[in-house]
Amino acid sequence: MPDRDDLRPGGGNNGSGATEDEAAHRILELRSAITRAEYLYYVEDAPELQDDVYDALLRELQQLEAKHPNLVTPDSPTRRVGGAPREGFVKVAHLSPMLSLDNVFSEEELRAFWARSLREAEGHLWRDGLRGFACELKIDGLAVSLLYEDGLFVRGATRGDGLVGEDVTANLRTLRGLPLALRKTVPGRLEVRGEVYMRREDFAALNEEREEREEPLFANPRNAAAGALRQLDPAVTASRKLRFFAYFVPDAIQRGLAGQIETLEWLRDLGFPVQDSSRRVESLDQVCAFIAHWKEARFSLPYVTDGVVIKADDLRLWDVLGRTAKAPRWAVAFKYPAEEKRTLLREIVVSVGRTGTLTPVAILEPVHLAGTVVQRASLHNQDEVARKDVRVGDYVWVRKAGEIIPEIVRVDRDARKDDPPPFLLPRTCPVCGSPVVTLPDEVALRCPNRSCPAQIKEGLRHFASRSGMDIRGLGEKLVDQLVERNLVRNLADLYDLRTEDLAGLERMGETSARKLVAAIEASRRRPPARLLAALGIRHVGSRTAELIVERFRGMEALLTATEEELAAVDGVGPRIAASVRAFVEDPENRIMLRRLREKGVAWEMEAASSPEEDADFPMERPFLGMRIVFTGDLERATRGEVEELVKRLGGVPTSSVSAKTSFVVVGRNPGSKFQKATALGCRIVSEEEFWQMIKPFRNDDFPFAASPAPEVEDVSGLPE
């Protein structure tokens, strides 16, 4: 991006006193800079801007568009995430069928496929036969069709049955690598097809979150991408970090394109992400060399590929070669066999999770598999162990599900010696010795001891995680020390820690200890929904916590809510309701929650004082019945303080944006709530505007304004 002051964050007029023309000019500058940054990051994999600079530019654009809604256009980068959840998906007919490909699994089958294709086209090819192939890696994702009108993205659909798919336009708009406006002018209608996929690291993080919530894990990135794309709420899709590769233009010849590789370069010029690995080769021998190279090299890629797609590069031959009822004769998919390796199962250990679940884990003789060394594989539960008849000392065949998750496929029974005894999970917890239990309708065995050190450790790690209270520096080794030295016995004990308690721990000096105490102190101001998600209640993740907090607006109401009332919350249901009810009814949990509130953690459920009881406020209640959301970092007060002000003025502070939101107060670094509010057309006010709104109703000249929230240094990289 050009090094110009007016393209830096705040470099132009931010709209506070801008004329319509000035705002329009600045908006165009910002959109150009942001679109370029997204293209370089998501398409070229060559980021040019630091994340904080990109975020600042996007925030400035959001604020300008909020002040000048008439200047918002469909291709604005702010339109990527927005819109209320829908009731269902609309069916759409494809302009031309989305065909599937025939599969081959060996060099012999590959050569036989092309021989058949040439025989079918006999008399229509040159004397020397077919030469020139386009080789592309086959991405393990979900095929979609994109429609553009005069360069603007207008519709996206899944493949469906090849003839009719589902309209997932709103969800596809959340993919940052997918251009909402093309980089070059393409008049009229353009259809582009490609693959939606999920990167390995994003898939692993998603499954880790699901495991923490005790939800079923996705088997592979393709299933995860498909599930994410079919979410009725686009905000959920956006959270899954999907990516896109373009690979096909149905009417490429009509657009003057002669070859498939040329088409890919044309798509890249328009701003689409295209695989860097695609190549044109001259012969089937070179095709086979390409396949052989990527058999191992593919494991170094950030995404999963399970084969190679080979196409006739010359587009004129596609009509000549023709198609069968289901697949073209001008393209075929070579599928790599699933990589399985045989290794020794040394032992089976039992881990104890955050909710007490006992999980058998196979410890393997290290084996190189799908690009990494595998030494462990989860056996999930006793039923899975029995089904596969896995025993210590067995030789087992191991693979990576979706090239990511290690799993034992089967036992080499012929190699079994001395008939080792079947493995059985222990009847007592391997950590604390408590008798284990099986809950109704469950397979898992659980340790019921809430004071079990293993559960406390896992609970603390979850509580301090980024999706929880985000306590930077509270890593795994430090958690182990805190529990083993009896400094922390439950979550509330964290807020009793002092610098001197921590300074004597291994790899923790006084400076590190002081920073960690500051990080713990900062976590008191996390929103109530973050606290609820961090408590580790089974089946309650971040999204569910937001739904519950918006409904009950605090722990006091939640503590007394019936299971029926909880289940009635949209998106909750009976299973989650029962889990929440069981958690809050536990006497130890109630004591812990009260202690958390006493320590000042931001989930105070005390009723707002009445005007008669509050000398700072007159009888007027200007926010009576209004639902108000705060997002971003506030400079003149803490989140808890401003929410208390809203309560005293008759309003209801909520943590999520909906069509019922009265207005949204935007501070520094606003998050997805601001985007959703903009999309829903909610009224948006700045922090300063909020203070001016309530000024006539206060008599103490804003005492909170003199005490901004302290900044806390990130200690996540400190030794543990």
PDB file of N, CA and C in Angstrom, residues 261-326:
ATOM      1  N   ILE A 261      -4.865 -23.536 -17.506  1.00  0.00           N
ATOM      2  CA  ILE A 261      -3.866 -22.797 -16.724  1.00  0.00           C
ATOM      3  C   ILE A 261      -3.986 -21.299 -17.001  1.00  0.00           C
ATOM      4  N   GLU A 262      -4.254 -20.941 -18.247  1.00  0.00           N
ATOM      5  CA  GLU A 262      -4.492 -19.526 -18.577  1.00  0.00           C
ATOM      6  C   GLU A 262      -5.721 -19.007 -17.829  1.00  0.00           C
ATOM      7  N   THR A 263      -6.756 -19.845 -17.709  1.00  0.00           N
ATOM      8  CA  THR A 263      -7.966 -19.455 -16.982  1.00  0.00           C
ATOM      9  C   THR A 263      -7.660 -19.189 -15.511  1.00  0.00           C
ATOM     10  N   LEU A 264      -6.825 -20.030 -14.914  1.00  0.00           N
ATOM     11  CA  LEU A 264      -6.457 -19.833 -13.511  1.00  0.00           C
ATOM     12  C   LEU A 264      -5.718 -18.507 -13.325  1.00  0.00           C
ATOM     13  N   GLU A 265      -4.825 -18.182 -14.256  1.00  0.00           N
ATOM     14  CA  GLU A 265      -4.109 -16.901 -14.176  1.00  0.00           C
ATOM     15  C   GLU A 265      -5.072 -15.733 -14.348  1.00  0.00           C
ATOM     16  N   TRP A 266      -6.055 -15.884 -15.221  1.00  0.00           N
ATOM     17  CA  TRP A 266      -7.075 -14.841 -15.414  1.00  0.00           C
ATOM     18  C   TRP A 266      -7.869 -14.639 -14.131  1.00  0.00           C
ATOM     19  N   LEU A 267      -8.242 -15.741 -13.491  1.00  0.00           N
ATOM     20  CA  LEU A 267      -8.964 -15.646 -12.220  1.00  0.00           C
ATOM     21  C   LEU A 267      -8.117 -14.950 -11.161  1.00  0.00           C
ATOM     22  N   ARG A 268      -6.826 -15.265 -11.134  1.00  0.00           N
ATOM     23  CA  ARG A 268      -5.942 -14.619 -10.170  1.00  0.00           C
ATOM     24  C   ARG A 268      -5.899 -13.108 -10.411  1.00  0.00           C
ATOM     25  N   ASP A 269      -5.853 -12.703 -11.669  1.00  0.00           N
ATOM     26  CA  ASP A 269      -5.825 -11.278 -11.992  1.00  0.00           C
ATOM     27  C   ASP A 269      -7.108 -10.573 -11.548  1.00  0.00           C
ATOM     28  N   LEU A 270      -8.224 -11.314 -11.536  1.00  0.00           N
ATOM     29  CA  LEU A 270      -9.488 -10.721 -11.091  1.00  0.00           C
ATOM     30  C   LEU A 270      -9.574 -10.595  -9.577  1.00  0.00           C
ATOM     31  N   GLY A 271      -8.631 -11.226  -8.857  1.00  0.00           N
ATOM     32  CA  GLY A 271      -8.627 -11.127  -7.407  1.00  0.00           C
ATOM     33  C   GLY A 271      -9.004 -12.391  -6.676  1.00  0.00           C
ATOM     34  N   PHE A 272      -9.162 -13.497  -7.404  1.00  0.00           N
ATOM     35  CA  PHE A 272      -9.537 -14.754  -6.756  1.00  0.00           C
ATOM     36  C   PHE A 272      -8.302 -15.476  -6.211  1.00  0.00           C
ATOM     37  N   PRO A 273      -8.441 -16.160  -5.079  1.00  0.00           N
ATOM     38  CA  PRO A 273      -7.358 -17.033  -4.616  1.00  0.00           C
ATOM     39  C   PRO A 273      -7.279 -18.247  -5.532  1.00  0.00           C
ATOM     40  N   VAL A 274      -6.085 -18.567  -5.995  1.00  0.00           N
ATOM     41  CA  VAL A 274      -5.854 -19.705  -6.885  1.00  0.00           C
ATOM     42  C   VAL A 274      -4.644 -20.468  -6.358  1.00  0.00           C
ATOM     43  N   GLN A 275      -4.695 -21.787  -6.442  1.00  0.00           N
ATOM     44  CA  GLN A 275      -3.565 -22.592  -5.985  1.00  0.00           C
ATOM     45  C   GLN A 275      -2.269 -22.221  -6.703  1.00  0.00           C
ATOM     46  N   ASP A 276      -1.191 -22.119  -5.925  1.00  0.00           N
ATOM     47  CA  ASP A 276       0.114 -21.847  -6.534  1.00  0.00           C
ATOM     48  C   ASP A 276       0.722 -23.095  -7.166  1.00  0.00           C
ATOM     49  N   SER A 277       0.230 -24.267  -6.787  1.00  0.00           N
ATOM     50  CA  SER A 277       0.858 -25.517  -7.218  1.00  0.00           C
ATOM     51  C   SER A 277       0.431 -25.974  -8.609  1.00  0.00           C
ATOM     52  N   SER A 278      -0.596 -25.368  -9.193  1.00  0.00           N
ATOM     53  CA  SER A 278      -1.108 -25.830 -10.491  1.00  0.00           C
ATOM     54  C   SER A 278      -0.048 -25.661 -11.582  1.00  0.00           C
ATOM     55  N   ARG A 279       0.043 -26.672 -12.465  1.00  0.00           N
ATOM     56  CA  ARG A 279       1.069 -26.652 -13.512  1.00  0.00           C
ATOM     57  C   ARG A 279       0.519 -27.223 -14.811  1.00  0.00           C
ATOM     58  N   ARG A 280       1.058 -26.743 -15.939  1.00  0.00           N
ATOM     59  CA  ARG A 280       0.787 -27.355 -17.239  1.00  0.00           C
ATOM     60  C   ARG A 280       1.949 -28.272 -17.570  1.00  0.00           C
ATOM     61  N   VAL A 281       1.650 -29.509 -17.930  1.00  0.00           N
ATOM     62  CA  VAL A 281       2.682 -30.457 -18.343  1.00  0.00           C
ATOM     63  C   VAL A 281       2.302 -31.000 -19.712  1.00  0.00           C
ATOM     64  N   GLU A 282       3.274 -31.597 -20.406  1.00  0.00           N
ATOM     65  CA  GLU A 282       3.062 -31.975 -21.798  1.00  0.00           C
ATOM     66  C   GLU A 282       2.582 -33.408 -21.990  1.00  0.00           C
ATOM     67  N   SER A 283       2.922 -34.300 -21.053  1.00  0.00           N
ATOM     68  CA  SER A 283       2.631 -35.711 -21.288  1.00  0.00           C
ATOM     69  C   SER A 283       2.140 -36.393 -20.026  1.00  0.00           C
ATOM     70  N   LEU A 284       1.592 -37.607 -20.196  1.00  0.00           N
ATOM     71  CA  LEU A 284       1.140 -38.379 -19.047  1.00  0.00           C
ATOM     72  C   LEU A 284       2.310 -38.799 -18.163  1.00  0.00           C
ATOM     73  N   ASP A 285       3.485 -38.982 -18.729  1.00  0.00           N
ATOM     74  CA  ASP A 285       4.657 -39.275 -17.901  1.00  0.00           C
ATOM     75  C   ASP A 285       4.920 -38.120 -16.936  1.00  0.00           C
ATOM     76  N   GLN A 286       4.786 -36.895 -17.438  1.00  0.00           N
ATOM     77  CA  GLN A 286       4.988 -35.726 -16.574  1.00  0.00           C
ATOM     78  C   GLN A 286       3.849 -35.579 -15.565  1.00  0.00           C
ATOM     79  N   VAL A 287       2.633 -35.972 -15.964  1.00  0.00           N
ATOM     80  CA  VAL A 287       1.519 -36.000 -15.012  1.00  0.00           C
ATOM     81  C   VAL A 287       1.861 -36.931 -13.858  1.00  0.00           C
ATOM     82  N   CYS A 288       2.355 -38.115 -14.179  1.00  0.00           N
ATOM     83  CA  CYS A 288       2.689 -39.094 -13.138  1.00  0.00           C
ATOM     84  C   CYS A 288       3.815 -38.575 -12.236  1.00  0.00           C
ATOM     85  N   ALA A 289       4.753 -37.841 -12.803  1.00  0.00           N
ATOM     86  CA  ALA A 289       5.827 -37.250 -11.998  1.00  0.00           C
ATOM     87  C   ALA A 289       5.263 -36.193 -11.038  1.00  0.00           C
ATOM     88  N   PHE A 290       4.295 -35.399 -11.509  1.00  0.00           N
ATOM     89  CA  PHE A 290       3.630 -34.399 -10.668  1.00  0.00           C
ATOM     90  C   PHE A 290       2.923 -35.097  -9.498  1.00  0.00           C
ATOM     91  N   ILE A 291       2.209 -36.170  -9.803  1.00  0.00           N
ATOM     92  CA  ILE A 291       1.490 -36.926  -8.769  1.00  0.00           C
ATOM     93  C   ILE A 291       2.471 -37.493  -7.745  1.00  0.00           C
ATOM     94  N   ALA A 292       3.577 -38.047  -8.225  1.00  0.00           N
ATOM     95  CA  ALA A 292       4.566 -38.644  -7.323  1.00  0.00           C
ATOM     96  C   ALA A 292       5.189 -37.588  -6.411  1.00  0.00           C
ATOM     97  N   HIS A 293       5.471 -36.407  -6.980  1.00  0.00           N
ATOM     98  CA  HIS A 293       6.070 -35.340  -6.166  1.00  0.00           C
ATOM     99  C   HIS A 293       5.161 -34.932  -5.014  1.00  0.00           C
ATOM    100  N   TRP A 294       3.875 -34.748  -5.292  1.00  0.00           N
ATOM    101  CA  TRP A 294       2.964 -34.223  -4.280  1.00  0.00           C
ATOM    102  C   TRP A 294       2.452 -35.292  -3.319  1.00  0.00           C
ATOM    103  N   LYS A 295       2.793 -36.554  -3.571  1.00  0.00           N
ATOM    104  CA  LYS A 295       2.356 -37.605  -2.649  1.00  0.00           C
ATOM    105  C   LYS A 295       2.858 -37.327  -1.234  1.00  0.00           C
ATOM    106  N   GLU A 296       4.093 -36.855  -1.093  1.00  0.00           N
ATOM    107  CA  GLU A 296       4.643 -36.503   0.219  1.00  0.00           C
ATOM    108  C   GLU A 296       4.647 -35.001   0.444  1.00  0.00           C
ATOM    109  N   ALA A 297       4.914 -34.229  -0.622  1.00  0.00           N
ATOM    110  CA  ALA A 297       5.033 -32.777  -0.467  1.00  0.00           C
ATOM    111  C   ALA A 297       3.738 -32.139   0.012  1.00  0.00           C
ATOM    112  N   ARG A 298       2.597 -32.785  -0.261  1.00  0.00           N
ATOM    113  CA  ARG A 298       1.298 -32.197   0.123  1.00  0.00           C
ATOM    114  C   ARG A 298       1.163 -32.023   1.627  1.00  0.00           C
ATOM    115  N   PHE A 299       1.892 -32.805   2.399  1.00  0.00           N
ATOM    116  CA  PHE A 299       1.749 -32.718   3.850  1.00  0.00           C
ATOM    117  C   PHE A 299       2.358 -31.431   4.421  1.00  0.00           C
ATOM    118  N   SER A 300       3.144 -30.741   3.618  1.00  0.00           N
ATOM    119  CA  SER A 300       3.720 -29.473   4.061  1.00  0.00           C
ATOM    120  C   SER A 300       2.791 -28.293   3.801  1.00  0.00           C
ATOM    121  N   LEU A 301       1.688 -28.532   3.087  1.00  0.00           N
ATOM    122  CA  LEU A 301       0.739 -27.466   2.769  1.00  0.00           C
ATOM    123  C   LEU A 301      -0.126 -27.140   3.990  1.00  0.00           C
ATOM    124  N   PRO A 302      -0.633 -25.918   4.084  1.00  0.00           N
ATOM    125  CA  PRO A 302      -1.484 -25.554   5.228  1.00  0.00           C
ATOM    126  C   PRO A 302      -2.907 -26.083   5.125  1.00  0.00           C
ATOM    127  N   TYR A 303      -3.243 -26.736   4.017  1.00  0.00           N
ATOM    128  CA  TYR A 303      -4.581 -27.288   3.820  1.00  0.00           C
ATOM    129  C   TYR A 303      -4.466 -28.745   3.393  1.00  0.00           C
ATOM    130  N   VAL A 304      -5.588 -29.468   3.475  1.00  0.00           N
ATOM    131  CA  VAL A 304      -5.594 -30.892   3.158  1.00  0.00           C
ATOM    132  C   VAL A 304      -5.911 -31.098   1.683  1.00  0.00           C
ATOM    133  N   THR A 305      -5.109 -31.908   1.020  1.00  0.00           N
ATOM    134  CA  THR A 305      -5.404 -32.305  -0.351  1.00  0.00           C
ATOM    135  C   THR A 305      -5.309 -33.821  -0.439  1.00  0.00           C
ATOM    136  N   ASP A 306      -6.279 -34.434  -1.077  1.00  0.00           N
ATOM    137  CA  ASP A 306      -6.321 -35.893  -1.113  1.00  0.00           C
ATOM    138  C   ASP A 306      -6.082 -36.448  -2.515  1.00  0.00           C
ATOM    139  N   GLY A 307      -5.577 -35.609  -3.435  1.00  0.00           N
ATOM    140  CA  GLY A 307      -5.328 -36.115  -4.778  1.00  0.00           C
ATOM    141  C   GLY A 307      -4.937 -35.014  -5.740  1.00  0.00           C
ATOM    142  N   VAL A 308      -4.940 -35.367  -7.011  1.00  0.00           N
ATOM    143  CA  VAL A 308      -4.602 -34.425  -8.085  1.00  0.00           C
ATOM    144  C   VAL A 308      -5.699 -34.499  -9.144  1.00  0.00           C
ATOM    145  N   VAL A 309      -6.154 -33.343  -9.624  1.00  0.00           N
ATOM    146  CA  VAL A 309      -7.110 -33.288 -10.727  1.00  0.00           C
ATOM    147  C   VAL A 309      -6.327 -33.024 -12.010  1.00  0.00           C
ATOM    148  N   ILE A 310      -6.525 -33.877 -12.999  1.00  0.00           N
ATOM    149  CA  ILE A 310      -5.833 -33.751 -14.282  1.00  0.00           C
ATOM    150  C   ILE A 310      -6.863 -33.409 -15.352  1.00  0.00           C
ATOM    151  N   LYS A 311      -6.637 -32.301 -16.059  1.00  0.00           N
ATOM    152  CA  LYS A 311      -7.559 -31.847 -17.096  1.00  0.00           C
ATOM    153  C   LYS A 311      -6.811 -31.670 -18.413  1.00  0.00           C
ATOM    154  N   ALA A 312      -7.504 -31.844 -19.489  1.00  0.00           N
ATOM    155  CA  ALA A 312      -6.946 -31.425 -20.777  1.00  0.00           C
ATOM    156  C   ALA A 312      -6.813 -29.909 -20.732  1.00  0.00           C
ATOM    157  N   ASP A 313      -5.609 -29.406 -20.941  1.00  0.00           N
ATOM    158  CA  ASP A 313      -5.398 -27.964 -20.780  1.00  0.00           C
ATOM    159  C   ASP A 313      -6.068 -27.161 -21.885  1.00  0.00           C
ATOM    160  N   ASP A 314      -6.126 -27.692 -23.082  1.00  0.00           N
ATOM    161  CA  ASP A 314      -6.723 -26.995 -24.223  1.00  0.00           C
ATOM    162  C   ASP A 314      -8.252 -27.020 -24.080  1.00  0.00           C
ATOM    163  N   LEU A 315      -8.852 -25.871 -23.859  1.00  0.00           N
ATOM    164  CA  LEU A 315     -10.299 -25.801 -23.617  1.00  0.00           C
ATOM    165  C   LEU A 315     -11.112 -26.229 -24.838  1.00  0.00           C
ATOM    166  N   ARG A 316     -10.533 -26.121 -26.028  1.00  0.00           N
ATOM    167  CA  ARG A 316     -11.275 -26.521 -27.225  1.00  0.00           C
ATOM    168  C   ARG A 316     -11.552 -28.021 -27.237  1.00  0.00           C
ATOM    169  N   LEU A 317     -10.715 -28.793 -26.541  1.00  0.00           N
ATOM    170  CA  LEU A 317     -10.873 -30.246 -26.523  1.00  0.00           C
ATOM    171  C   LEU A 317     -11.986 -30.711 -25.594  1.00  0.00           C
ATOM    172  N   TRP A 318     -12.459 -29.832 -24.712  1.00  0.00           N
ATOM    173  CA  TRP A 318     -13.445 -30.275 -23.737  1.00  0.00           C
ATOM    174  C   TRP A 318     -14.735 -30.727 -24.424  1.00  0.00           C
ATOM    175  N   ASP A 319     -15.178 -29.952 -25.412  1.00  0.00           N
ATOM    176  CA  ASP A 319     -16.371 -30.360 -26.156  1.00  0.00           C
ATOM    177  C   ASP A 319     -16.094 -31.594 -27.012  1.00  0.00           C
ATOM    178  N   VAL A 320     -14.888 -31.689 -27.533  1.00  0.00           N
ATOM    179  CA  VAL A 320     -14.518 -32.834 -28.371  1.00  0.00           C
ATOM    180  C   VAL A 320     -14.526 -34.124 -27.546  1.00  0.00           C
ATOM    181  N   LEU A 321     -13.926 -34.054 -26.359  1.00  0.00           N
ATOM    182  CA  LEU A 321     -13.851 -35.242 -25.502  1.00  0.00           C
ATOM    183  C   LEU A 321     -15.205 -35.577 -24.888  1.00  0.00           C
ATOM    184  N   GLY A 322     -16.003 -34.570 -24.635  1.00  0.00           N
ATOM    185  CA  GLY A 322     -17.365 -34.795 -24.166  1.00  0.00           C
ATOM    186  C   GLY A 322     -17.469 -35.221 -22.712  1.00  0.00           C
ATOM    187  N   ARG A 323     -18.566 -35.892 -22.390  1.00  0.00           N
ATOM    188  CA  ARG A 323     -18.854 -36.253 -21.012  1.00  0.00           C
ATOM    189  C   ARG A 323     -19.757 -37.477 -20.986  1.00  0.00           C
ATOM    190  N   THR A 324     -19.789 -38.139 -19.845  1.00  0.00           N
ATOM    191  CA  THR A 324     -20.774 -39.189 -19.596  1.00  0.00           C
ATOM    192  C   THR A 324     -21.962 -38.533 -18.915  1.00  0.00           C
ATOM    193  N   ALA A 325     -22.876 -39.330 -18.398  1.00  0.00           N
ATOM    194  CA  ALA A 325     -24.051 -38.759 -17.734  1.00  0.00           C
ATOM    195  C   ALA A 325     -23.670 -38.007 -16.467  1.00  0.00           C
ATOM    196  N   LYS A 326     -22.569 -38.412 -15.821  1.00  0.00           N
ATOM    197  CA  LYS A 326     -22.241 -37.829 -14.524  1.00  0.00           C
ATOM    198  C   LYS A 326     -20.914 -37.090 -14.493  1.00  0.00           C
TER     199      LYS A 326
END
